[in-house]
């Protein structure tokens, strides 16, 4: 897509948003005894699922993850508002790249917010969709797992997010 070929412009940042879910697993451990190390049992307890949103601005070396409890249109709308009003409040327009998931559309904003607010937020974004089955998320998840060193330019922040009520 030609949107990735655009030169860096802080007033028109190219921002990619996608999400994945991760199971919340609690491992069971066999306590250690004197002279015997702690052992990890193969049995585990399922504690639900968390949804992890990745907000990335590749040309600026910026990425942020936001963890939610669900994966709904309301969650996506909340992430868009957070991106617009908190991460990029001084930009003219955000060039948004996302996949074709049914919740990844301006309609999500209208489900979550009053019409005036939904329209304001929708107009802050220039929407671009990746081709089906071509999500960039896997690449960025691998990068997120890499250690971050003080000299690295990339900014990483993970926060828990409560969707709008």
Coordinates of C-alpha atoms in Angstrom, one line a residue, residues 40-114:
X40 CA 6.4 -26.5 37.6
X41 CA 3.5 -28.8 36.9
X42 CA 2.0 -29.2 33.5
X43 CA -1.4 -28.5 34.9
X44 CA -2.7 -24.9 34.7
X45 CA -5.8 -22.9 35.5
X46 CA -7.5 -20.9 32.9
X47 CA -8.4 -17.3 34.1
X48 CA -10.1 -16.0 31.0
X49 CA -8.8 -14.0 28.1
X50 CA -7.4 -10.5 27.7
X51 CA -7.5 -8.5 24.5
X52 CA -4.3 -6.7 23.6
X53 CA -4.5 -3.6 21.3
X54 CA -1.3 -2.5 19.5
X55 CA -1.1 1.1 18.5
X56 CA 2.0 1.7 16.4
X57 CA 3.5 4.6 14.5
X58 CA 6.3 2.8 12.5
X59 CA 8.0 5.9 11.1
X60 CA 8.4 7.4 14.5
X61 CA 9.5 4.2 16.2
X62 CA 6.6 4.4 18.6
X63 CA 4.4 1.6 19.8
X64 CA 2.0 1.2 22.7
X65 CA -0.1 -1.7 23.9
X66 CA -3.5 -1.4 25.7
X67 CA -5.1 -4.3 27.4
X68 CA -8.9 -4.6 27.6
X69 CA -11.1 -7.3 29.0
X70 CA -13.2 -7.7 25.8
X71 CA -13.0 -7.3 22.0
X72 CA -16.0 -5.3 21.0
X73 CA -16.9 -2.3 18.9
X74 CA -17.0 -0.3 22.1
X75 CA -13.4 -1.3 23.0
X76 CA -12.2 -0.3 19.5
X77 CA -14.0 3.0 19.7
X78 CA -12.4 3.7 23.1
X79 CA -9.0 2.9 21.6
X80 CA -9.6 5.4 18.7
X81 CA -10.6 8.1 21.2
X82 CA -7.5 7.4 23.3
X83 CA -5.3 7.5 20.1
X84 CA -6.9 10.7 18.9
X85 CA -7.2 12.7 22.2
X86 CA -4.3 11.4 24.3
X87 CA -1.6 10.1 22.0
X88 CA -2.1 12.5 19.0
X89 CA -4.0 15.6 20.2
X90 CA -2.0 18.1 18.2
X91 CA -2.1 16.4 14.8
X92 CA -4.1 17.6 11.9
X93 CA -5.3 14.1 10.9
X94 CA -4.3 10.6 11.8
X95 CA -3.6 8.2 8.9
X96 CA -5.1 5.0 10.3
X97 CA -4.1 1.6 9.0
X98 CA -6.2 -1.3 10.3
X99 CA -7.5 -4.6 9.2
X100 CA -11.0 -5.5 8.0
X101 CA -12.4 -6.8 11.2
X102 CA -16.1 -5.9 11.4
X103 CA -15.6 -3.6 14.4
X104 CA -12.8 -1.6 12.7
X105 CA -15.0 1.0 11.2
X106 CA -16.4 4.5 12.0
X107 CA -19.7 2.7 12.9
X108 CA -17.9 1.6 16.2
X109 CA -17.6 5.3 17.1
X110 CA -21.4 5.8 16.7
X111 CA -22.1 2.8 18.9
X112 CA -19.9 4.2 21.7
X113 CA -20.4 7.9 21.7
X114 CA -23.1 10.6 21.0

